[in-house]
Structure formats: structure tokens, C-alpha cells
Amino acid sequence: MNRRTLLRTAAATVVVTACGSPAATPGGTATKSPSPSPTPLPTGSKATVELANGGSFTFTLRPDKAPQTVGRFVEKSRSGFYNDKIFHRVEDWVVQGGDPLGTGTGGEKVPSEYNDLSFKLGSVGIARGQDPAINNGSQWFIVKKDSTFLDKQYTNFGIVTSGIDVVNAIKIGDKIKTIKIE
């Protein structure tokens, strides 16, 4: 290679390096747009559930332990999603509701959000199916006695602070009138 060719090749390399390759975005190298800030999750510190047949109970929410779960629950509660939904499952140890179909088979699939909260009397959790990686997006339950066998198997996102007697009196088919988030 003669000197002139060598200098042209070197100059072309400098230009391509400084300005980008011919395949690069016209006008120079492309720059990334700033990433949009994630939308903050709705939150609250407590939920008060009023039943259609009278009575209410309140539970604290734990966004510090299950932020996505609390965010979904708060959003659904504030939108009125849970209004008129029934408690479809009532056993000696648990009550469960929030299913849009009322059968225990409805609701979207969302990622599980396990934490170190123990399922003691009054704990509030999210239902799930056979796959432990997938939670139900709307069905929730309250344990009526210590149920530590659920620990790290289900997402725990709150605990009843008043009205456990109302929870214990829930029957299959009882309706949620409204859920107020504070």
C-alpha cells in the first residue's frame, strides 16, 4: 500500500469513527431517549370493607412487602371493581372473594410476590392456582386462624385490624358493598 492510500484509509477511519458508520442514523450516532419514569403504583395504608348485608372490617395494607399486589388491590377497590362481588369460598379457616365470575375460577394471572409476612389470624392474601409463580389478579382471602402453612406459598399483603368478628360471620354468597381505601 502506498503512502497516499494509507493516509486516505486512515482519514476515512477517523471520519467514520467520529461520525458513525454509513449505516448509522443520518446526522451522527443515534442517542437513546430517556427512559420514561415508571407510573407510580396506587397505594394506601388501610382498606375498609363494607358488606351489603351490614357490618364492616378494616385491614392494614403492606405496600412495603407486596407493592404490586397492594397497587392492584387499591386500584381495583377505588374503581369499584369489588362492589357487589361475593365471597365464594367460606371454610372454618378462610373466607375468599373478589372473583369477577363468583365461582373461584375468574381473574387475571399476575406474577407472585412472596414475602416474609406470616399468615397469622386475620392475615390477608392473594389466591393462586397450581403454579406458584402466578397469582390471581383479583381474588383475595382472609385467614380466620393461624395458617402458617401458607407462608411463602401465597402473597400476604395485609392484616385485619378491626372487625374480625364480621369476617368470622361471612357466609358464602355475602356481597361486598364497597371497599374504601385510606
C-alpha positions as protocol buffer text, in pm:
chain_id: "A"
residue {
  index: 1
  type: MET
  ca { x: 0 y: 0 z: 0 }
}
residue {
  index: 2
  type: ASN
  ca { x: 149 y: 338 z: -93 }
}
residue {
  index: 3
  type: ARG
  ca { x: 161 y: 632 z: 142 }
}
residue {
  index: 4
  type: ARG
  ca { x: -127 y: 822 z: -23 }
}
residue {
  index: 5
  type: THR
  ca { x: -368 y: 522 z: 4 }
}
residue {
  index: 6
  type: LEU
  ca { x: -263 y: 465 z: 363 }
}
residue {
  index: 7
  type: LEU
  ca { x: -337 y: 829 z: 454 }
}
residue {
  index: 8
  type: ARG
  ca { x: -679 y: 818 z: 281 }
}
residue {
  index: 9
  type: THR
  ca { x: -772 y: 496 z: 463 }
}
residue {
  index: 10
  type: ALA
  ca { x: -662 y: 642 z: 798 }
}
residue {
  index: 11
  type: ALA
  ca { x: -857 y: 965 z: 735 }
}
residue {
  index: 12
  type: ALA
  ca { x: -1170 y: 772 z: 634 }
}
residue {
  index: 13
  type: THR
  ca { x: -1140 y: 561 z: 952 }
}
residue {
  index: 14
  type: VAL
  ca { x: -1121 y: 875 z: 1166 }
}
residue {
  index: 15
  type: VAL
  ca { x: -1428 y: 1024 z: 995 }
}
residue {
  index: 16
  type: VAL
  ca { x: -1632 y: 703 z: 1029 }
}
residue {
  index: 17
  type: THR
  ca { x: -1533 y: 667 z: 1393 }
}
residue {
  index: 18
  type: ALA
  ca { x: -1621 y: 1028 z: 1473 }
}
residue {
  index: 19
  type: CYS
  ca { x: -1945 y: 1047 z: 1275 }
}
residue {
  index: 20
  type: GLY
  ca { x: -2070 y: 691 z: 1278 }
}
residue {
  index: 21
  type: SER
  ca { x: -2078 y: 432 z: 1008 }
}
residue {
  index: 22
  type: PRO
  ca { x: -2264 y: 494 z: 683 }
}
residue {
  index: 23
  type: ALA
  ca { x: -2541 y: 269 z: 822 }
}
residue {
  index: 24
  type: ALA
  ca { x: -2576 y: 488 z: 1130 }
}
residue {
  index: 25
  type: THR
  ca { x: -2859 y: 731 z: 1178 }
}
residue {
  index: 26
  type: PRO
  ca { x: -2818 y: 1032 z: 946 }
}
residue {
  index: 27
  type: GLY
  ca { x: -2668 y: 1326 z: 1127 }
}
residue {
  index: 28
  type: GLY
  ca { x: -2438 y: 1125 z: 1352 }
}
residue {
  index: 29
  type: THR
  ca { x: -2475 y: 847 z: 1601 }
}
residue {
  index: 30
  type: ALA
  ca { x: -2813 y: 769 z: 1750 }
}
residue {
  index: 31
  type: THR
  ca { x: -2872 y: 852 z: 2113 }
}
residue {
  index: 32
  type: LYS
  ca { x: -3113 y: 679 z: 2344 }
}
residue {
  index: 33
  type: SER
  ca { x: -3421 y: 863 z: 2457 }
}
residue {
  index: 34
  type: PRO
  ca { x: -3452 y: 895 z: 2831 }
}
residue {
  index: 35
  type: SER
  ca { x: -3647 y: 607 z: 2978 }
}
residue {
  index: 36
  type: PRO
  ca { x: -3992 y: 710 z: 3092 }
}
residue {
  index: 37
  type: SER
  ca { x: -4039 y: 708 z: 3465 }
}
residue {
  index: 38
  type: PRO
  ca { x: -4247 y: 412 z: 3577 }
}
residue {
  index: 39
  type: THR
  ca { x: -4602 y: 503 z: 3668 }
}
residue {
  index: 40
  type: PRO
  ca { x: -4627 y: 513 z: 4045 }
}
residue {
  index: 41
  type: LEU
  ca { x: -4845 y: 243 z: 4191 }
}
residue {
  index: 42
  type: PRO
  ca { x: -5161 y: 350 z: 4368 }
}
residue {
  index: 43
  type: THR
  ca { x: -5125 y: 299 z: 4739 }
}
residue {
  index: 44
  type: GLY
  ca { x: -5299 y: 334 z: 5070 }
}
residue {
  index: 45
  type: SER
  ca { x: -5243 y: 230 z: 5428 }
}
residue {
  index: 46
  type: LYS
  ca { x: -5575 y: 63 z: 5503 }
}
residue {
  index: 47
  type: ALA
  ca { x: -5885 y: -82 z: 5343 }
}
residue {
  index: 48
  type: THR
  ca { x: -6234 y: -84 z: 5496 }
}
residue {
  index: 49
  type: VAL
  ca { x: -6467 y: -344 z: 5350 }
}
residue {
  index: 50
  type: GLU
  ca { x: -6838 y: -273 z: 5391 }
}
residue {
  index: 51
  type: LEU
  ca { x: -7069 y: -569 z: 5336 }
}
residue {
  index: 52
  type: ALA
  ca { x: -7405 y: -537 z: 5160 }
}
residue {
  index: 53
  type: ASN
  ca { x: -7587 y: -707 z: 5447 }
}
residue {
  index: 54
  type: GLY
  ca { x: -7428 y: -478 z: 5708 }
}
residue {
  index: 55
  type: GLY
  ca { x: -7105 y: -482 z: 5901 }
}
residue {
  index: 56
  type: SER
  ca { x: -6754 y: -388 z: 5802 }
}
residue {
  index: 57
  type: PHE
  ca { x: -6395 y: -479 z: 5872 }
}
residue {
  index: 58
  type: THR
  ca { x: -6067 y: -297 z: 5822 }
}
residue {
  index: 59
  type: PHE
  ca { x: -5722 y: -422 z: 5736 }
}
residue {
  index: 60
  type: THR
  ca { x: -5385 y: -255 z: 5701 }
}
residue {
  index: 61
  type: LEU
  ca { x: -5211 y: -279 z: 5367 }
}
residue {
  index: 62
  type: ARG
  ca { x: -4841 y: -368 z: 5333 }
}
residue {
  index: 63
  type: PRO
  ca { x: -4704 y: -198 z: 5021 }
}
residue {
  index: 64
  type: ASP
  ca { x: -4358 y: -233 z: 5175 }
}
residue {
  index: 65
  type: LYS
  ca { x: -4389 y: -613 z: 5146 }
}
residue {
  index: 66
  type: ALA
  ca { x: -4609 y: -655 z: 4836 }
}
residue {
  index: 67
  type: PRO
  ca { x: -4613 y: -329 z: 4636 }
}
residue {
  index: 68
  type: GLN
  ca { x: -4754 y: -471 z: 4311 }
}
residue {
  index: 69
  type: THR
  ca { x: -5026 y: -665 z: 4493 }
}
residue {
  index: 70
  type: VAL
  ca { x: -5128 y: -367 z: 4707 }
}
residue {
  index: 71
  type: GLY
  ca { x: -5122 y: -143 z: 4399 }
}
residue {
  index: 72
  type: ARG
  ca { x: -5359 y: -374 z: 4208 }
}
residue {
  index: 73
  type: PHE
  ca { x: -5590 y: -415 z: 4509 }
}
residue {
  index: 74
  type: VAL
  ca { x: -5605 y: -38 z: 4570 }
}
residue {
  index: 75
  type: GLU
  ca { x: -5668 y: 36 z: 4202 }
}
residue {
  index: 76
  type: LYS
  ca { x: -5946 y: -223 z: 4178 }
}
residue {
  index: 77
  type: SER
  ca { x: -6103 y: -107 z: 4506 }
}
residue {
  index: 78
  type: ARG
  ca { x: -6102 y: 260 z: 4406 }
}
residue {
  index: 79
  type: SER
  ca { x: -6250 y: 181 z: 4065 }
}
residue {
  index: 80
  type: GLY
  ca { x: -6542 y: -7 z: 4224 }
}
residue {
  index: 81
  type: PHE
  ca { x: -6433 y: -342 z: 4078 }
}
residue {
  index: 82
  type: TYR
  ca { x: -6507 y: -527 z: 4404 }
}
residue {
  index: 83
  type: ASN
  ca { x: -6852 y: -371 z: 4455 }
}
residue {
  index: 84
  type: ASP
  ca { x: -7118 y: -646 z: 4452 }
}
residue {
  index: 85
  type: LYS
  ca { x: -6858 y: -926 z: 4428 }
}
residue {
  index: 86
  type: ILE
  ca { x: -6939 y: -1222 z: 4652 }
}
residue {
  index: 87
  type: PHE
  ca { x: -6743 y: -1432 z: 4896 }
}
residue {
  index: 88
  type: HIS
  ca { x: -6747 y: -1761 z: 4706 }
}
residue {
  index: 89
  type: ARG
  ca { x: -6538 y: -1964 z: 4950 }
}
residue {
  index: 90
  type: VAL
  ca { x: -6601 y: -1986 z: 5323 }
}
residue {
  index: 91
  type: GLU
  ca { x: -6439 y: -2254 z: 5538 }
}
residue {
  index: 92
  type: ASP
  ca { x: -6360 y: -2281 z: 5907 }
}
residue {
  index: 93
  type: TRP
  ca { x: -6017 y: -2126 z: 5846 }
}
residue {
  index: 94
  type: VAL
  ca { x: -6063 y: -1890 z: 5546 }
}
residue {
  index: 95
  type: VAL
  ca { x: -6302 y: -1660 z: 5356 }
}
residue {
  index: 96
  type: GLN
  ca { x: -6229 y: -1573 z: 4993 }
}
residue {
  index: 97
  type: GLY
  ca { x: -6385 y: -1330 z: 4747 }
}
residue {
  index: 98
  type: GLY
  ca { x: -6312 y: -1088 z: 4465 }
}
residue {
  index: 99
  type: ASP
  ca { x: -6368 y: -1329 z: 4178 }
}
residue {
  index: 100
  type: PRO
  ca { x: -6530 y: -1148 z: 3883 }
}
residue {
  index: 101
  type: LEU
  ca { x: -6712 y: -1472 z: 3794 }
}
residue {
  index: 102
  type: GLY
  ca { x: -6814 y: -1557 z: 4151 }
}
residue {
  index: 103
  type: THR
  ca { x: -6701 y: -1917 z: 4114 }
}
residue {
  index: 104
  type: GLY
  ca { x: -6336 y: -1912 z: 4216 }
}
residue {
  index: 105
  type: THR
  ca { x: -6223 y: -1953 z: 3855 }
}
residue {
  index: 106
  type: GLY
  ca { x: -6206 y: -1592 z: 3733 }
}
residue {
  index: 107
  type: GLY
  ca { x: -5944 y: -1320 z: 3744 }
}
residue {
  index: 108
  type: GLU
  ca { x: -5629 y: -1243 z: 3553 }
}
residue {
  index: 109
  type: LYS
  ca { x: -5288 y: -1401 z: 3606 }
}
residue {
  index: 110
  type: VAL
  ca { x: -5011 y: -1189 z: 3757 }
}
residue {
  index: 111
  type: PRO
  ca { x: -4663 y: -1265 z: 3898 }
}
residue {
  index: 112
  type: SER
  ca { x: -4649 y: -1386 z: 4258 }
}
residue {
  index: 113
  type: GLU
  ca { x: -4498 y: -1155 z: 4516 }
}
residue {
  index: 114
  type: TYR
  ca { x: -4384 y: -1363 z: 4814 }
}
residue {
  index: 115
  type: ASN
  ca { x: -4251 y: -1206 z: 5133 }
}
residue {
  index: 116
  type: ASP
  ca { x: -4166 y: -1286 z: 5494 }
}
residue {
  index: 117
  type: LEU
  ca { x: -4505 y: -1198 z: 5646 }
}
residue {
  index: 118
  type: SER
  ca { x: -4659 y: -1493 z: 5831 }
}
residue {
  index: 119
  type: PHE
  ca { x: -5022 y: -1594 z: 5782 }
}
residue {
  index: 120
  type: LYS
  ca { x: -5147 y: -1536 z: 6136 }
}
residue {
  index: 121
  type: LEU
  ca { x: -5511 y: -1483 z: 6235 }
}
residue {
  index: 122
  type: GLY
  ca { x: -5655 y: -1204 z: 6017 }
}
residue {
  index: 123
  type: SER
  ca { x: -5384 y: -1208 z: 5751 }
}
residue {
  index: 124
  type: VAL
  ca { x: -5496 y: -1107 z: 5402 }
}
residue {
  index: 125
  type: GLY
  ca { x: -5359 y: -1290 z: 5100 }
}
residue {
  index: 126
  type: ILE
  ca { x: -5398 y: -1333 z: 4725 }
}
residue {
  index: 127
  type: ALA
  ca { x: -5531 y: -1654 z: 4573 }
}
residue {
  index: 128
  type: ARG
  ca { x: -5334 y: -1854 z: 4320 }
}
residue {
  index: 129
  type: GLY
  ca { x: -5365 y: -2171 z: 4115 }
}
residue {
  index: 130
  type: GLN
  ca { x: -5130 y: -2466 z: 4080 }
}
residue {
  index: 131
  type: ASP
  ca { x: -4835 y: -2261 z: 3951 }
}
residue {
  index: 132
  type: PRO
  ca { x: -4672 y: -2088 z: 4250 }
}
residue {
  index: 133
  type: ALA
  ca { x: -4516 y: -1826 z: 4019 }
}
residue {
  index: 134
  type: ILE
  ca { x: -4862 y: -1696 z: 3919 }
}
residue {
  index: 135
  type: ASN
  ca { x: -5110 y: -1518 z: 4148 }
}
residue {
  index: 136
  type: ASN
  ca { x: -5471 y: -1436 z: 4074 }
}
residue {
  index: 137
  type: GLY
  ca { x: -5510 y: -1066 z: 3995 }
}
residue {
  index: 138
  type: SER
  ca { x: -5833 y: -1010 z: 4187 }
}
residue {
  index: 139
  type: GLN
  ca { x: -5923 y: -1290 z: 4430 }
}
residue {
  index: 140
  type: TRP
  ca { x: -5818 y: -1231 z: 4789 }
}
residue {
  index: 141
  type: PHE
  ca { x: -5871 y: -1412 z: 5118 }
}
residue {
  index: 142
  type: ILE
  ca { x: -5854 y: -1367 z: 5495 }
}
residue {
  index: 143
  type: VAL
  ca { x: -5744 y: -1645 z: 5729 }
}
residue {
  index: 144
  type: LYS
  ca { x: -5972 y: -1696 z: 6031 }
}
residue {
  index: 145
  type: LYS
  ca { x: -5700 y: -1874 z: 6229 }
}
residue {
  index: 146
  type: ASP
  ca { x: -5324 y: -1903 z: 6218 }
}
residue {
  index: 147
  type: SER
  ca { x: -5235 y: -2062 z: 5883 }
}
residue {
  index: 148
  type: THR
  ca { x: -4857 y: -2057 z: 5873 }
}
residue {
  index: 149
  type: PHE
  ca { x: -4859 y: -2347 z: 5624 }
}
residue {
  index: 150
  type: LEU
  ca { x: -4936 y: -2072 z: 5366 }
}
residue {
  index: 151
  type: ASP
  ca { x: -4617 y: -1878 z: 5450 }
}
residue {
  index: 152
  type: LYS
  ca { x: -4406 y: -1815 z: 5138 }
}
residue {
  index: 153
  type: GLN
  ca { x: -4662 y: -2013 z: 4935 }
}
residue {
  index: 154
  type: TYR
  ca { x: -4909 y: -1724 z: 4894 }
}
residue {
  index: 155
  type: THR
  ca { x: -4871 y: -1346 z: 4880 }
}
residue {
  index: 156
  type: ASN
  ca { x: -4954 y: -1186 z: 5216 }
}
residue {
  index: 157
  type: PHE
  ca { x: -5042 y: -817 z: 5178 }
}
residue {
  index: 158
  type: GLY
  ca { x: -5224 y: -711 z: 5494 }
}
residue {
  index: 159
  type: ILE
  ca { x: -5384 y: -793 z: 5828 }
}
residue {
  index: 160
  type: VAL
  ca { x: -5728 y: -728 z: 5977 }
}
residue {
  index: 161
  type: THR
  ca { x: -5711 y: -460 z: 6248 }
}
residue {
  index: 162
  type: SER
  ca { x: -6083 y: -435 z: 6331 }
}
residue {
  index: 163
  type: GLY
  ca { x: -6395 y: -637 z: 6261 }
}
residue {
  index: 164
  type: ILE
  ca { x: -6259 y: -992 z: 6276 }
}
residue {
  index: 165
  type: ASP
  ca { x: -6600 y: -1090 z: 6420 }
}
residue {
  index: 166
  type: VAL
  ca { x: -6757 y: -966 z: 6094 }
}
residue {
  index: 167
  type: VAL
  ca { x: -6506 y: -1171 z: 5893 }
}
residue {
  index: 168
  type: ASN
  ca { x: -6590 y: -1481 z: 6101 }
}
residue {
  index: 169
  type: ALA
  ca { x: -6964 y: -1430 z: 6029 }
}
residue {
  index: 170
  type: ILE
  ca { x: -6927 y: -1411 z: 5647 }
}
residue {
  index: 171
  type: LYS
  ca { x: -7131 y: -1674 z: 5460 }
}
residue {
  index: 172
  type: ILE
  ca { x: -7098 y: -1800 z: 5103 }
}
residue {
  index: 173
  type: GLY
  ca { x: -7272 y: -1551 z: 4875 }
}
residue {
  index: 174
  type: ASP
  ca { x: -7234 y: -1248 z: 5106 }
}
residue {
  index: 175
  type: LYS
  ca { x: -7162 y: -942 z: 4892 }
}
residue {
  index: 176
  type: ILE
  ca { x: -6907 y: -666 z: 4922 }
}
residue {
  index: 177
  type: LYS
  ca { x: -7089 y: -333 z: 4907 }
}
residue {
  index: 178
  type: THR
  ca { x: -6773 y: -123 z: 4876 }
}
residue {
  index: 179
  type: ILE
  ca { x: -6406 y: -110 z: 4972 }
}
residue {
  index: 180
  type: LYS
  ca { x: -6276 y: 225 z: 5088 }
}
residue {
  index: 181
  type: ILE
  ca { x: -5901 y: 289 z: 5071 }
}
residue {
  index: 182
  type: GLU
  ca { x: -5731 y: 540 z: 5301 }
}
